[in-house]
Short mmCIF file of C-alpha atoms in Angstrom, two decimals:
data_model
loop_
_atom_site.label_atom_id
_atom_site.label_comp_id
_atom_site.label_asym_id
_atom_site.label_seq_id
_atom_site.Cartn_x
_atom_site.Cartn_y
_atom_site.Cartn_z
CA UNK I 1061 11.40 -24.98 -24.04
CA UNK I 1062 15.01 -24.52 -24.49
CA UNK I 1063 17.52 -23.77 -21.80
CA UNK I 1064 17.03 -20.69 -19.80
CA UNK I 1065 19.83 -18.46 -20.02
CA UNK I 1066 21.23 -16.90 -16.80
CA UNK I 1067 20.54 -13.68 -17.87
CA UNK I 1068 17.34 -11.45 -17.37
CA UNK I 1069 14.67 -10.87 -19.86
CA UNK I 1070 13.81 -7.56 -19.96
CA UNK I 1071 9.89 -7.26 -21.42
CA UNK I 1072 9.43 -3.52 -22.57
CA UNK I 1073 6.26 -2.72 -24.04
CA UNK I 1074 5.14 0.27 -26.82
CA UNK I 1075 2.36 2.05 -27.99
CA UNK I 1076 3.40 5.23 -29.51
CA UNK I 1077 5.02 7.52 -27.68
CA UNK I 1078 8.27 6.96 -29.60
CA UNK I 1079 10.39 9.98 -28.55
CA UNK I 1080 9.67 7.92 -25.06
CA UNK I 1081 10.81 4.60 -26.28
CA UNK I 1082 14.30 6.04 -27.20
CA UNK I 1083 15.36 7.61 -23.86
CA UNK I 1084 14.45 4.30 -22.54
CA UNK I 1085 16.31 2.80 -24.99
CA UNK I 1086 19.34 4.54 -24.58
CA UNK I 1087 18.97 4.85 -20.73
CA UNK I 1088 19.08 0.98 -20.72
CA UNK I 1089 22.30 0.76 -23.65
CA UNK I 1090 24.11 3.43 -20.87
CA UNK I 1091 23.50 1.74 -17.51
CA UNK I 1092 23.09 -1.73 -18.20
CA UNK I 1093 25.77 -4.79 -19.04
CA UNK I 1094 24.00 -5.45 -22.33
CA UNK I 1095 25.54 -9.17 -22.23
CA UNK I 1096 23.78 -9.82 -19.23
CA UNK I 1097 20.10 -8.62 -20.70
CA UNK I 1098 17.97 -9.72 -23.40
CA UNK I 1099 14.86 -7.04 -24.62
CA UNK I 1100 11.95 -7.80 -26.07
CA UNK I 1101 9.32 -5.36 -27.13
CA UNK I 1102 6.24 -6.00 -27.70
CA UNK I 1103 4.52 -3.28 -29.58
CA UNK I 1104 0.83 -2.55 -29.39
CA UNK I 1105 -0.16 -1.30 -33.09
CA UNK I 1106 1.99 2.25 -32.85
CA UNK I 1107 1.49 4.30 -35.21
CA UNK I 1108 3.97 6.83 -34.90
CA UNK I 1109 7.05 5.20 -36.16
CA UNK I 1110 7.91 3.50 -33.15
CA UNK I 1111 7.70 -0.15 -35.31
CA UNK I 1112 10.51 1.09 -37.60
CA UNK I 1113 12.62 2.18 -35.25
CA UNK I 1114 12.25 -1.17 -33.33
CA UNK I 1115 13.01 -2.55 -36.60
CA UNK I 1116 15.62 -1.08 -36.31
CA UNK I 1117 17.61 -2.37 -33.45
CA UNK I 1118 19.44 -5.80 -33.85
CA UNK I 1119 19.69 -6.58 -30.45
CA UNK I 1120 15.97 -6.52 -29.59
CA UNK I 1121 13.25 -9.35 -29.67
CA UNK I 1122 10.22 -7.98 -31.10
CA UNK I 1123 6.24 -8.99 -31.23
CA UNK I 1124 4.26 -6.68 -33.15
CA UNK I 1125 0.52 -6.59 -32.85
CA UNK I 1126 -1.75 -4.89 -35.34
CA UNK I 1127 -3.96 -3.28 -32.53
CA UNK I 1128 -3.72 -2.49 -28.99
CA UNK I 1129 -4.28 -5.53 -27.24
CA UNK I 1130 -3.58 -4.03 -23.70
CA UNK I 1131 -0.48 -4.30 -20.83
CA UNK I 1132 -1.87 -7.64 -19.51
CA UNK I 1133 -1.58 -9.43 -22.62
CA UNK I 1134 1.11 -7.96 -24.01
CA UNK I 1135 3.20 -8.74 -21.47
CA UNK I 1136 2.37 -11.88 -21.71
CA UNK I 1137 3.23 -12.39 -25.54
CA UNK I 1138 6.65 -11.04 -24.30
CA UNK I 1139 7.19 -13.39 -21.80
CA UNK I 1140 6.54 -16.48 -24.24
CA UNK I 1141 9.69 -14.95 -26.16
CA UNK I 1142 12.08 -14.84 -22.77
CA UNK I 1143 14.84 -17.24 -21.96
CA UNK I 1144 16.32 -15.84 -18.65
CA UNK I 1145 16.11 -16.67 -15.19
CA UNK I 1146 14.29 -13.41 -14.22
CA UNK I 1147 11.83 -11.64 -16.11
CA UNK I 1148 11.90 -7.78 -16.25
CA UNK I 1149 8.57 -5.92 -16.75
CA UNK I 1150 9.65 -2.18 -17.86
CA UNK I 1151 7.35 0.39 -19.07
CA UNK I 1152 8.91 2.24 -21.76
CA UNK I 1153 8.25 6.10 -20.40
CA UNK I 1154 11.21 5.46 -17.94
CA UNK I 1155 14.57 6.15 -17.66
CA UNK I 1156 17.33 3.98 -16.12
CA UNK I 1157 20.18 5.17 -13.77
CA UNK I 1158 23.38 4.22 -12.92
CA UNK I 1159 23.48 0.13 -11.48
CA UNK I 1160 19.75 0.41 -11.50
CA UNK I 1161 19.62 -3.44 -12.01
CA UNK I 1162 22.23 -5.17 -9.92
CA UNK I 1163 20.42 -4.10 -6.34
CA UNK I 1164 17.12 -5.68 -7.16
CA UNK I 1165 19.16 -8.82 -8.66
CA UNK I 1166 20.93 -9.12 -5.40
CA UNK I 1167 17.72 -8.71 -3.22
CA UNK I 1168 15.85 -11.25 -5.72
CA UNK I 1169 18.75 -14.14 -5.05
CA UNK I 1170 17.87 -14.01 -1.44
CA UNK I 1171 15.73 -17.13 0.52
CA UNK I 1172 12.17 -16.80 -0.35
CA UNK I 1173 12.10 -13.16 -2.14
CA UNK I 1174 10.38 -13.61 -5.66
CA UNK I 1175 9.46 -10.53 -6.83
CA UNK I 1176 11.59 -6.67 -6.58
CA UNK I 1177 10.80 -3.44 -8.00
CA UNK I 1178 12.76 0.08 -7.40
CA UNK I 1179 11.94 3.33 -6.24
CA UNK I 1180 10.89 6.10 -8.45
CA UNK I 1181 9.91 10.09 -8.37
CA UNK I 1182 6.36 8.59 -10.03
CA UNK I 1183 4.68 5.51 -8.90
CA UNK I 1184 1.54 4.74 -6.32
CA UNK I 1185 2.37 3.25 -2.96
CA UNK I 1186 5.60 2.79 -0.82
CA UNK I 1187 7.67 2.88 -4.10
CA UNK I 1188 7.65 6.53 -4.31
CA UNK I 1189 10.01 8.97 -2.45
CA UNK I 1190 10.91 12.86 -2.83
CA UNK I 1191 13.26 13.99 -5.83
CA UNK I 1192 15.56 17.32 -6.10
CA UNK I 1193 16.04 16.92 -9.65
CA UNK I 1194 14.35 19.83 -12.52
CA UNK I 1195 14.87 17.94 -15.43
CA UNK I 1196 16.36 15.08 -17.41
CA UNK I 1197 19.87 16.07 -17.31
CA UNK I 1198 20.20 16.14 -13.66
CA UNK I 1199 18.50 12.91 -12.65
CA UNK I 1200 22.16 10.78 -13.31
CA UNK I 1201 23.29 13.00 -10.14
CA UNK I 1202 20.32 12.79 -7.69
CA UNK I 1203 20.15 8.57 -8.48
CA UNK I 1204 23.95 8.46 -7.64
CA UNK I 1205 23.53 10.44 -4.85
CA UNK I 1206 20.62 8.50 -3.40
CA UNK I 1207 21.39 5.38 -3.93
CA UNK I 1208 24.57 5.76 -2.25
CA UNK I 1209 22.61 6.79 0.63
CA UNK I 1210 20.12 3.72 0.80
CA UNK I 1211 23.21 1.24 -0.31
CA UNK I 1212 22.24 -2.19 0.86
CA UNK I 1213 18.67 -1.30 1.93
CA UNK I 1214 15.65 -2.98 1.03
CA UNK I 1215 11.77 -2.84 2.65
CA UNK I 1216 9.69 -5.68 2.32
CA UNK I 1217 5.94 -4.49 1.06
CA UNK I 1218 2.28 -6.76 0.13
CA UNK I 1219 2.64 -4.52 -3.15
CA UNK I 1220 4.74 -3.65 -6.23
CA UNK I 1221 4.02 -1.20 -9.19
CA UNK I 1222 3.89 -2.85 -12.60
CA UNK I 1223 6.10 0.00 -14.21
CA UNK I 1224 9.28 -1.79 -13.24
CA UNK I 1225 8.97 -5.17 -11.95
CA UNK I 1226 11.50 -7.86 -11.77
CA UNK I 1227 10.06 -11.63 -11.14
CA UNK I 1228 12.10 -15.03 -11.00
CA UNK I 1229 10.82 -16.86 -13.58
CA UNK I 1230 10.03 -19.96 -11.44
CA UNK I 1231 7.39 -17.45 -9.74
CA UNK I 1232 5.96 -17.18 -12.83
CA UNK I 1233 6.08 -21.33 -13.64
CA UNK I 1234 4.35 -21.25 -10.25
CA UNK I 1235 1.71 -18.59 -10.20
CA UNK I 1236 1.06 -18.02 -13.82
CA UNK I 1237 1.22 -14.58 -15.85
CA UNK I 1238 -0.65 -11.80 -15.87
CA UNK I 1239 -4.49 -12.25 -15.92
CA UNK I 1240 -5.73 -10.81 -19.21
CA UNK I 1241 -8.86 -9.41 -17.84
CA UNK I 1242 -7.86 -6.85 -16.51
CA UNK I 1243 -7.63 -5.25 -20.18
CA UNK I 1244 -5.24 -2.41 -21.18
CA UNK I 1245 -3.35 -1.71 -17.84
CA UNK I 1246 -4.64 -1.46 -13.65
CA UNK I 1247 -4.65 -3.90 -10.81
CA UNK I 1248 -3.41 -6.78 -13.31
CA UNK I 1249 0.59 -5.99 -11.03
CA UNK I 1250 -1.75 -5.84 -7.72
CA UNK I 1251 -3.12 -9.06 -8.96
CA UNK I 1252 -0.31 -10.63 -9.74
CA UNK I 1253 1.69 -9.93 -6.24
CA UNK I 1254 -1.22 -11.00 -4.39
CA UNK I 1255 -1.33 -14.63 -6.32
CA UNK I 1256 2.85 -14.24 -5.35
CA UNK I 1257 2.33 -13.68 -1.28
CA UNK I 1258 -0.69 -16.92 -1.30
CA UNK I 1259 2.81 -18.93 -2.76
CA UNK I 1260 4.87 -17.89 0.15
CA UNK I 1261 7.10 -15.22 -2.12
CA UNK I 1262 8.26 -12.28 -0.66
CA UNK I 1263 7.95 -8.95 -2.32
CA UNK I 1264 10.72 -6.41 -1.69
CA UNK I 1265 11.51 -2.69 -2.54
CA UNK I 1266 15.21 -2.13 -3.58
CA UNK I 1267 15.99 1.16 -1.37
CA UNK I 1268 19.07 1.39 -3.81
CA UNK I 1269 17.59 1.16 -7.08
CA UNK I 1270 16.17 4.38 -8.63
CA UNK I 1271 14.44 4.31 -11.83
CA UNK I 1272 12.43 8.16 -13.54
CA UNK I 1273 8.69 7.68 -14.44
CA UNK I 1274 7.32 10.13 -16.42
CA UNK I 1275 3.75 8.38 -15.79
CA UNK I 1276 0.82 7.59 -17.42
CA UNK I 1277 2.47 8.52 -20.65
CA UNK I 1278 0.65 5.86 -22.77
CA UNK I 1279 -3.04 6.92 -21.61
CA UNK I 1280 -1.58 10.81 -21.88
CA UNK I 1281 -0.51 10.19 -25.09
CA UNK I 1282 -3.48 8.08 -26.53
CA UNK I 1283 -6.55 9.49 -26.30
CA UNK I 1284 -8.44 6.28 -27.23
CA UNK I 1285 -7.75 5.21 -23.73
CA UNK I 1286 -9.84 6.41 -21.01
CA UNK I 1287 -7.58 6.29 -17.99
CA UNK I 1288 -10.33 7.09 -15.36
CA UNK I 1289 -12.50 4.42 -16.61
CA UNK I 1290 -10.07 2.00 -17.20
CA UNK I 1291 -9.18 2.37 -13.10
CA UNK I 1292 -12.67 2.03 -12.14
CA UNK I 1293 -13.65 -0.96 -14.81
CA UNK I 1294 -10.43 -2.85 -14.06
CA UNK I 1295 -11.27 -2.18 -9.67
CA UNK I 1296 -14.56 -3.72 -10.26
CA UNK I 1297 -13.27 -7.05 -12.10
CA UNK I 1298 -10.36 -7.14 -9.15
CA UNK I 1299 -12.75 -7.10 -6.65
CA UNK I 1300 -15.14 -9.33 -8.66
CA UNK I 1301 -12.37 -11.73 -9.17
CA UNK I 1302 -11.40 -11.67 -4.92
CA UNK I 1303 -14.83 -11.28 -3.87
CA UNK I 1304 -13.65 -8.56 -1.43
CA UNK I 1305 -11.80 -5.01 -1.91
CA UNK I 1306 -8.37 -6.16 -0.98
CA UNK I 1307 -6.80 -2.37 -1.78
CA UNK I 1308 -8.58 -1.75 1.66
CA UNK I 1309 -6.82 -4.32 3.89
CA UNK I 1310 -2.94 -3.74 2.08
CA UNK I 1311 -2.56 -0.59 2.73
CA UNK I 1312 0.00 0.24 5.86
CA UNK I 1313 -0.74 2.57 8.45
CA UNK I 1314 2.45 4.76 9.03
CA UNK I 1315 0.72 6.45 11.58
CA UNK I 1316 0.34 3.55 13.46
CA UNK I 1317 3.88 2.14 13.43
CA UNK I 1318 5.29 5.92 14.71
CA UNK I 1319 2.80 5.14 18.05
CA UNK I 1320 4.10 2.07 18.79
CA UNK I 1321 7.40 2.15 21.56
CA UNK I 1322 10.36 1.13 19.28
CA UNK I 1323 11.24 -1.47 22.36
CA UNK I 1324 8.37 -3.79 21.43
CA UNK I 1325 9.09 -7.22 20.98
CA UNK I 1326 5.86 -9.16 21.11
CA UNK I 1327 3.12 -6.96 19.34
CA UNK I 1328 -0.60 -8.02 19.31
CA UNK I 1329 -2.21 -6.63 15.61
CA UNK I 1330 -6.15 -6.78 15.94
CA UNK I 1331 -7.85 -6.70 13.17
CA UNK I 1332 -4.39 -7.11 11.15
CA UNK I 1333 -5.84 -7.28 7.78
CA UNK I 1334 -3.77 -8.36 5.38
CA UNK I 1335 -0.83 -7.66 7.52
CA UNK I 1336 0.70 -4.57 5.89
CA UNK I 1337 1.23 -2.16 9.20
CA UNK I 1338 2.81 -5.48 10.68
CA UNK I 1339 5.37 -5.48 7.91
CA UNK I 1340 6.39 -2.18 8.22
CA UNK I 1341 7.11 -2.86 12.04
CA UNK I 1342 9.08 -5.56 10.56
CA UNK I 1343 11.18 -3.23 8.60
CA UNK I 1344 11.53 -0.84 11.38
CA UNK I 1345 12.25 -2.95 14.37
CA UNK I 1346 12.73 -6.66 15.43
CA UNK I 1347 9.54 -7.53 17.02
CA UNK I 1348 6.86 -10.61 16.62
CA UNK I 1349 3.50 -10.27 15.41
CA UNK I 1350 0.60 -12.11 16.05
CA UNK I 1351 -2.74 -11.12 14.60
CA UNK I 1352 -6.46 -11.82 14.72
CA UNK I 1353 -8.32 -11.17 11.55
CA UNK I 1354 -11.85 -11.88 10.63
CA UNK I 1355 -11.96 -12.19 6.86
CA UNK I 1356 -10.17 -15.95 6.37
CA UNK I 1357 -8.48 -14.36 2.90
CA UNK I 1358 -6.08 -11.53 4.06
CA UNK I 1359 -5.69 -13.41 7.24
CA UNK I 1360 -3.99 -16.24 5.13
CA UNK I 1361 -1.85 -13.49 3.65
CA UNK I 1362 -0.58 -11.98 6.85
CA UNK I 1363 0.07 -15.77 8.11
CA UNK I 1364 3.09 -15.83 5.60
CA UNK I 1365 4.57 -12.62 7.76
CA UNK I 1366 2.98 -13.11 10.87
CA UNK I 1367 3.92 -15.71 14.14
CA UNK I 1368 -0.27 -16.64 13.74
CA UNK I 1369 -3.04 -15.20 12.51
CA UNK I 1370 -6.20 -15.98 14.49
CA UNK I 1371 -9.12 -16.45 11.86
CA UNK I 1372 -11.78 -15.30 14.14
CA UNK I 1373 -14.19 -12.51 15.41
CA UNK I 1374 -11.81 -11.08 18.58
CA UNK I 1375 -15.35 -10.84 20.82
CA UNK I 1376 -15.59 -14.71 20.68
CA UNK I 1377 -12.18 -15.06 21.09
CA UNK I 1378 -10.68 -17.44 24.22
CA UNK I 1379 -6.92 -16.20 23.65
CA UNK I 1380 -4.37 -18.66 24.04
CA UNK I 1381 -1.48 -16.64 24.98
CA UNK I 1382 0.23 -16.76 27.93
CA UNK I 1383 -0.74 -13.53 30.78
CA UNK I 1384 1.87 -10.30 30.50
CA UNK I 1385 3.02 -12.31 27.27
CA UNK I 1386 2.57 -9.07 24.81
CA UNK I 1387 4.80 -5.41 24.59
CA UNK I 1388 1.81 -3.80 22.51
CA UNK I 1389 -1.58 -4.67 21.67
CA UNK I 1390 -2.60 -2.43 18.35
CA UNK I 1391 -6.32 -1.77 17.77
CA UNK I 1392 -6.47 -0.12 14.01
CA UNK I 1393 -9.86 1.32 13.22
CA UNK I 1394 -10.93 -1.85 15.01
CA UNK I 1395 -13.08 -0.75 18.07
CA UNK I 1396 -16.27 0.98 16.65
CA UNK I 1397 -17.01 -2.14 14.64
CA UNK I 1398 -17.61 -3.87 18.26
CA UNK I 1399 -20.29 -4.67 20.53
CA UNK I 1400 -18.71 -4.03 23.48
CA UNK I 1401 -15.15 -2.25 22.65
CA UNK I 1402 -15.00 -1.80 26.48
CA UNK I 1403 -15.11 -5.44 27.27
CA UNK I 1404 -12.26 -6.44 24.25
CA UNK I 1405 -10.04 -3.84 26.06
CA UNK I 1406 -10.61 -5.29 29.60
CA UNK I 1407 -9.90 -9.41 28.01
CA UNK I 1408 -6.70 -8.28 26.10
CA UNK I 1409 -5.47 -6.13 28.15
CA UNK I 1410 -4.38 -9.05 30.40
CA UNK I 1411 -2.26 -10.46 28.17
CA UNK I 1412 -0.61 -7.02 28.31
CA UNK I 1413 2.97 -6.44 30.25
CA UNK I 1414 3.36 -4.19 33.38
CA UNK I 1415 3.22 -0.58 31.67
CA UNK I 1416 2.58 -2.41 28.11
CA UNK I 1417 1.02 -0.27 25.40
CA UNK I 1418 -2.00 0.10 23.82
CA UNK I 1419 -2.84 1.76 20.01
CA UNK I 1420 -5.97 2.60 18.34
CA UNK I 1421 -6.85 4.40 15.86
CA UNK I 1422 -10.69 5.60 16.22
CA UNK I 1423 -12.88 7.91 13.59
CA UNK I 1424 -14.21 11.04 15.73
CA UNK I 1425 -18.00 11.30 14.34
CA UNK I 1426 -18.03 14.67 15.65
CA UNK I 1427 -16.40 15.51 12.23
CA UNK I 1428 -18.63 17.58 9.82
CA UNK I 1429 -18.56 14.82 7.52
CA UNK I 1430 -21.23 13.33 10.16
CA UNK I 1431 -22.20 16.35 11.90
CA UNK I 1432 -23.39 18.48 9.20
CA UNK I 1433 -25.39 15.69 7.66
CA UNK I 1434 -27.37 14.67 11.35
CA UNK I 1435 -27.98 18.81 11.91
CA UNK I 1436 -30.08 18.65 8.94
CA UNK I 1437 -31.66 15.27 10.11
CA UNK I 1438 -29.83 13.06 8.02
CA UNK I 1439 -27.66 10.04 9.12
CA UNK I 1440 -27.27 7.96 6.12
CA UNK I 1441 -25.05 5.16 6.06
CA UNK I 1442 -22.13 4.68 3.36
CA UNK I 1443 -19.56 1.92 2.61
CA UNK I 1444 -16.65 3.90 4.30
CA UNK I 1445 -15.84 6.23 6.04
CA UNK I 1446 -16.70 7.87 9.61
CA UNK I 1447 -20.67 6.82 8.61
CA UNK I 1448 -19.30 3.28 7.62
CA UNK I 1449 -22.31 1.19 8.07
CA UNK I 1450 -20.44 -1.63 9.71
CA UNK I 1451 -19.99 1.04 12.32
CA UNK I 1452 -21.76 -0.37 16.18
CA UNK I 1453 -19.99 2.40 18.32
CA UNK I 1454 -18.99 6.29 18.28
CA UNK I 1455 -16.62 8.21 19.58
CA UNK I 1456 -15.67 11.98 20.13
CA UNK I 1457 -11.75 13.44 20.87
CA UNK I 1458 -13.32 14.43 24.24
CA UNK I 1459 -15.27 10.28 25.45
CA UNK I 1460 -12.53 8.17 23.57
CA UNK I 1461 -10.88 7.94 26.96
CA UNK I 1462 -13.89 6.40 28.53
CA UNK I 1463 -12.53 3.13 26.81
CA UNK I 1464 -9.19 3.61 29.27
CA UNK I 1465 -10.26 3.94 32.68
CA UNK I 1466 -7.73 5.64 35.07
CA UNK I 1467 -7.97 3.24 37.30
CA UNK I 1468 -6.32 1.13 34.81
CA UNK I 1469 -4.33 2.82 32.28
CA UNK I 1470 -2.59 6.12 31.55
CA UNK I 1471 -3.18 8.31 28.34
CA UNK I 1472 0.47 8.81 26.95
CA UNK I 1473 -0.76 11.06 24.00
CA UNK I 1474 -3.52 11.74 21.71
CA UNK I 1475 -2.71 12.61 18.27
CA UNK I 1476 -5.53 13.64 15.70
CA UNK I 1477 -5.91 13.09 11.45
CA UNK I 1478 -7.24 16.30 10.10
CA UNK I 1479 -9.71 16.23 6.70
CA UNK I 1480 -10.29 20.22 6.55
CA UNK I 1481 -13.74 21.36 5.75
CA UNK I 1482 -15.07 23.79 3.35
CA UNK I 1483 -14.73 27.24 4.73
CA UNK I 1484 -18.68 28.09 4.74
CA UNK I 1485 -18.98 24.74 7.27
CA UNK I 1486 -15.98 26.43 9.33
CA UNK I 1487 -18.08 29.68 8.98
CA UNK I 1488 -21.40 28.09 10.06
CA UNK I 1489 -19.66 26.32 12.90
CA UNK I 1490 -18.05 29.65 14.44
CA UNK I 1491 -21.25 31.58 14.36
CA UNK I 1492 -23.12 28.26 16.42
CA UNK I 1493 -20.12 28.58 18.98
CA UNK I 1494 -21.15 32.42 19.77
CA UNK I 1495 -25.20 31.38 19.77
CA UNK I 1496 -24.13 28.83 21.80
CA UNK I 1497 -22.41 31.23 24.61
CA UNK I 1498 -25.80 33.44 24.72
CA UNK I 1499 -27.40 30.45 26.03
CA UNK I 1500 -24.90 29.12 28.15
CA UNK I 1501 -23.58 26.12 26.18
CA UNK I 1502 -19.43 25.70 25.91
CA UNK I 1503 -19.13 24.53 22.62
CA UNK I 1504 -15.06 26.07 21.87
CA UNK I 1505 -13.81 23.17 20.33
CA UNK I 1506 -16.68 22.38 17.73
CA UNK I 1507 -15.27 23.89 14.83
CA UNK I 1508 -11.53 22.68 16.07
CA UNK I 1509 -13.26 18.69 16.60
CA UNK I 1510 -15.14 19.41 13.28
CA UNK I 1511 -11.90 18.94 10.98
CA UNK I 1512 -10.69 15.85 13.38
CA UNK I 1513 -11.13 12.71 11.00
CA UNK I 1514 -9.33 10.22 13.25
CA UNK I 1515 -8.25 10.11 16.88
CA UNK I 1516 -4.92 8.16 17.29
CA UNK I 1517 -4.18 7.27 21.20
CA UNK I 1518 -1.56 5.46 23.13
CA UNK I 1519 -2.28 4.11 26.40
CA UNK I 1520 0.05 2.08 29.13
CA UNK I 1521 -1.35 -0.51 31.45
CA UNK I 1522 -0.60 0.54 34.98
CA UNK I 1523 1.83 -1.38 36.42
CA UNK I 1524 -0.44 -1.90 39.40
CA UNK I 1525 -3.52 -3.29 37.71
CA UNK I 1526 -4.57 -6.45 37.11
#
């Protein structure tokens, strides 16, 4: 291999779609020092005259392939071709704004950050935010505008979306390329930032860096892919490949993070998973996390964010911390998947400051998601949800405070997560509240608890107890 050039490889690839390719293209030529850039394309047997117009351009690398050999793969073909010091995976339905590069360059050359990726008006997860813009013309303005706004800004995520992903290429030397199984395009970028945060690499949003995704253009656009059960094929091989659904335990809980008191310093995360609500604390405050986590794998990935991770069931745990030691103790969707919920609450609790908070998040199985179903004598288990069948203990909006007692704690507030039901359940429900009345049963809130998916509760310790 020669030597790398200090420049970034930028690793675009095609399949049809050409009217697509060229306001990439040009987007790029416009906002982009071209002498600090090399492209390669790798094109995926177009047959629309994208190859001669890629034939086209002198200052392009190109593969052609005589078929579609999918994103994975392609990718990689491209990357065999690349010289610089950071590799630049860009799908070619996008268009570049105005120092859309520099930003994630800057964030990339910091300690331990080894992948980047922007924000957009079209992308899954934490990437995407809210755009003012109608149409092409006008999206120049809004990313000016923005990014001025979020200058400097970064938020550090378990997850970046393929479309526009920048990698140092000794991330790559360490963790390989993209894993060609998962063919034409899905999970292979969730893959790959996974086998990133096992390395110790950080994965970082660039606040400041806005980049337009029209989206899904290549499935839209070729109808000999079949985008639905390419998700679903591709979801089965990533969880085959982990040997556990891993989109369950990265996910952050924003609802979560707005409970807990901004003052926290030391904050207990049971049942932490693979540490993603912890890392949005992270951005928002400066605190200390400490988890316990039964599944060994996504503990080991919130150990790289985390003070410690305790690899163990939390009702066999003998805590080490010191008493008083923690601000907030966070139970997400934790309880009802213990023995004795009360009991955890009464152990951890000690290690609780005066007037120190706790969170949970608990599914109400008075919803008519479970309701419904048990009126009709049915109570059938499923792999998620309110009838998850790892499930031990149930709660309604009106017994979740029997895990609090008075004596000990103080309610501070009790938010609900609405799923609405259909309206001939909300219909059903209101004629059973005025049958109920006739026979002297207060049932007013049933239809009201009916469309509550998740209770969300904050709690202080009294200062008094012990």
């Amino acid at each position: 291999m020669g030597i790398r050039l200090k420049k970034t490889s930028i690793i675009i690839l095609t399949y049809n779609q050409l009217p697509l390719t060229i306001k990439c293209m040009n987007s790029i030529q416009k906002h982009t020092a071209m002498e600090e850039i090399e492209m390669i394309v790798v094109d995926n047997g177009s047959t629309d005259g994208t190859v001669e117009y890629l034939e086209g351009l002198p200052f392009i690398k190109t593969h052609f392939n005589p078929s579609n050999v999918g994103f994975a793969k392609g990718c990689n073909q491209g990357l065999k071709l690349a010289t610089g010091e950071y590799i630049l995976f860009l799908n070619n339905d996008v268009i570049v704004t105005e120092n859309w590069l520099d930003p994630m360059i800057e964030l990339l050359n910091k300690k331990k950050v080894g992948m980047v990726g922007p924000v957009s008006n079209y992308v899954s997860g934490l990437q995407q935010i809210s755009v003012d813009y109608q149409d092409i013309e006008q999206i120049d303005n809004f990313a000016s505008r923005y990014c001025e706004q979020q200058r400097g800004k970064s938020r550090r995520v378990l997850r970046l979306v393929g479309f526009c992903l920048l990698i140092k290429q000794e991330v790559l030397d360490t963790i390989g390329s993209f894993d060609e199984r998962f063919v034409y395009g899905s999970f292979e970028d969730d893959d790959l930032c996974l086998r990133a945060i096992q390395e110790g690499y950080q994965l970082h949003i660039a606040l400041d860096s806005f980049i337009h995704h029209h989206g899904h253009a290549t499935f839209s656009g070729n109808q000999d892919i079949d985008i639905h059960y390419l998700y679903h094929e591709n979801r089965r091989r990533f969880i085959d490949k982990w040997q556990i659904d891993l989109t369950y335990f990265t996910h952050p809980r924003p609802e979560i993070v707005d409970l807990v008191p901004i003052g926290s310093r030391k904050i207990l995360d049971v049942g932490c998973g693979a540490g993603a609500t912890g890392l949005e604390l992270l951005n928002r405050q400066s605190c200390q996390l400490y988890g316990i986590e039964l599944n060994a794998l996504v503990s080991s990935i919130a150990k790289e964010h985390y003070e410690t991770v305790d690899h163990t069931d939390v009702e066999a745990l003998e805590p080490s911390y010191p008493l008083g030691y923690f601000d907030t103790i966070i139970f997400a969707d934790v309880l009802e998947h213990l023995k004795n919920p009360w009991k955890v609450i009464q152990n951890l609790s000690k290690y609780l400051t005066p007037n120190g908070s706790i969170i949970c998040s608990i599914p109400n199985i008075a919803h008519a998601e479970a309701l419904i179903p048990l009126l009709q004598g049915s109570w059938h288990y499923a792999d998620a949800g309110i009838l998850d069948r790892t499930h031990l203990r149930f709660f309604t909006p009106q017994t979740v405070h029997t895990l609090f007692p008075s004596t000990q704690f103080e309610i501070i507030e009790q938010r609900y997560q609405h799923i609405a039901v259909e309206t001939n359940v909300e219909l059903f429900l209101n004629e059973v509240i005025h049958l109920a009345e006739n026979f002297g049963f207060n049932m007013d809130q049933l239809a009201n608890y009916s469309k509550v998916y998740q209770i969300l509760i904050h709690v202080t310790k009294n200062e008094t107890s012990e």
